Tab-separated table of C-alpha atoms in Angstrom:
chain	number	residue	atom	x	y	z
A	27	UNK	CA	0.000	0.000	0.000
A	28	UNK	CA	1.344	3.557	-1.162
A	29	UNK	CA	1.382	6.427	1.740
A	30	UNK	CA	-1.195	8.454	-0.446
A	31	UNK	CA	-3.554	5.327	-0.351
A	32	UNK	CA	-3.050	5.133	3.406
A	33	UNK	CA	-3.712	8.215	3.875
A	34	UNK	CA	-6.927	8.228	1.940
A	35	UNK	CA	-8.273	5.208	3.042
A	36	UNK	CA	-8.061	6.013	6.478
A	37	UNK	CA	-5.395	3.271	7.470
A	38	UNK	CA	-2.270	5.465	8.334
A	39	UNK	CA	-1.720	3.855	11.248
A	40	UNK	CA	-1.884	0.372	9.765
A	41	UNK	CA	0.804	1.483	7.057
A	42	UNK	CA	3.384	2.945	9.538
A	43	UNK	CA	3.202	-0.883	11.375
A	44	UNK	CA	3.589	-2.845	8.492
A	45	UNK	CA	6.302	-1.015	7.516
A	46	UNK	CA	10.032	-1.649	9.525
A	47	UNK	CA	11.678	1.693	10.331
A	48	UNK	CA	15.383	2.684	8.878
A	49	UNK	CA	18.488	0.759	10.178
A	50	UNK	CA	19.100	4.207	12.922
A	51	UNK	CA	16.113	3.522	14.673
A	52	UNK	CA	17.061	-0.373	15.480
A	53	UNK	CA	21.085	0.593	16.134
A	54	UNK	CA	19.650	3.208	18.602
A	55	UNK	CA	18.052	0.767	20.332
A	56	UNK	CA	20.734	-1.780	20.680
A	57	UNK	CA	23.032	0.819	21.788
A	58	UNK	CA	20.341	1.945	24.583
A	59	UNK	CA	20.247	-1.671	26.020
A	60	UNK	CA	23.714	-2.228	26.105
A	61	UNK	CA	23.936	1.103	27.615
A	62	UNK	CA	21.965	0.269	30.009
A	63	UNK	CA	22.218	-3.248	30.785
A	64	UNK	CA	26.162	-3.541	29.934
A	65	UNK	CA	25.458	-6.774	27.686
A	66	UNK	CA	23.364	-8.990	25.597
A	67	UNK	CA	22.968	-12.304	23.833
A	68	UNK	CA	21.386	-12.500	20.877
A	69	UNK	CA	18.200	-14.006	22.048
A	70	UNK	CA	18.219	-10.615	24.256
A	71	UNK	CA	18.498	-9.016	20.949
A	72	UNK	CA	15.976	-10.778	19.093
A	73	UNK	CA	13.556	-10.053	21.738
A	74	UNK	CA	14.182	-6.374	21.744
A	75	UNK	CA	13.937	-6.233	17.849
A	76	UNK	CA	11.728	-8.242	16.046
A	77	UNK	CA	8.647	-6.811	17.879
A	78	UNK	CA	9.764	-3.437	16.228
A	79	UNK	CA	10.598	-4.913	12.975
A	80	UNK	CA	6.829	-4.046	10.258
A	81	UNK	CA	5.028	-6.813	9.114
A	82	UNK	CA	6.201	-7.031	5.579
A	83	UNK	CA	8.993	-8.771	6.563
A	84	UNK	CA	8.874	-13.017	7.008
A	85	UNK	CA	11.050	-14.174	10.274
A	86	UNK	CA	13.618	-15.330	8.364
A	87	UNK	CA	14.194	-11.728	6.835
A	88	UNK	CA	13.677	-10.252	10.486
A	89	UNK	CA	16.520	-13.050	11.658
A	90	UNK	CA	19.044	-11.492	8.620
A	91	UNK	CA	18.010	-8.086	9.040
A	92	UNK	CA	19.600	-8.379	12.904
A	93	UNK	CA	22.431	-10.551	11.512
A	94	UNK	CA	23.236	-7.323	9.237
A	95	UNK	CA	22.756	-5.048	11.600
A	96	UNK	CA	24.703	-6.454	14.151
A	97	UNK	CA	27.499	-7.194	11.848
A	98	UNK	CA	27.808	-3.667	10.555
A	99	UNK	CA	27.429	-1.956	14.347
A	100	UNK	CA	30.639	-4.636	14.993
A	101	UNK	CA	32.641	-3.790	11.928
A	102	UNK	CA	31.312	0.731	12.712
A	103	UNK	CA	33.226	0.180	15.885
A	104	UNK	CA	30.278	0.508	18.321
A	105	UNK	CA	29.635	-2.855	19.626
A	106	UNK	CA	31.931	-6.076	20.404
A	107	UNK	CA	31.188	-9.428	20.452
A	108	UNK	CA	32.773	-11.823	23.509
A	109	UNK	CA	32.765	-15.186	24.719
A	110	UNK	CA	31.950	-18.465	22.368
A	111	UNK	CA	29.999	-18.898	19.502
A	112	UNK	CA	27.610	-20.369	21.468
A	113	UNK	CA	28.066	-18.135	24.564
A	114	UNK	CA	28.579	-15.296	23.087
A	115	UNK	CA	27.636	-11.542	24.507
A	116	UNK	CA	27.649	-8.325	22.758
A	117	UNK	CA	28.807	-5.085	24.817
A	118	UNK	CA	30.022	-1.825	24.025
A	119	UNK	CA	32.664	-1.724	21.585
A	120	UNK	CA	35.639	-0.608	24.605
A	121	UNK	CA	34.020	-1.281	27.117
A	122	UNK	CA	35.243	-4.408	29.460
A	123	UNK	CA	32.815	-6.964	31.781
């Protein structure tokens, strides 16, 4: 659905949810929970995102779309990724814990 047909048929609200926000919005957010809570596993960040993520995308696109994201806030500098594969905990890129 186009924003002009949204906004004519009344369903504004319904075309802002099924549509995910830009790649800012989501690094914002990981950056306020490590902030806050020093560190987070994946499944912490999979809970935190795909409730924000629009409905036009399947799960397995939400799944690559953190994948991404993650990667590039690793390879930008701002976060770090420690412990095992399988035990692994994202932090604060610089910051120790």
């Amino acid at each position: 659905m186009a924003p002009v047909v949204a906004a004519a048929t009344d369903t504004k609200a319904d075309f802002i949810r099924a549509h995910s926000q830009d790649d800012m919005f989501y690094r914002r957010l990981v950056e306020q929970y490590l902030k806050t809570f020093g560190t987070a596993t994946r499944s912490d960040i999979n809970e935190l995102l795909i409730p924000k993520f629009g409905e036009d995308l399947s799960d397995s696109e939400k799944q690559r779309k953190i994948d991404n994201l993650l990667t590039a806030m690793r390879r930008d500098g701002v976060i770090a990724n420690t412990g095992s594969r399988r035990y692994s905990k994202w932090r604060i890129a610089g910051q120790s814990g």
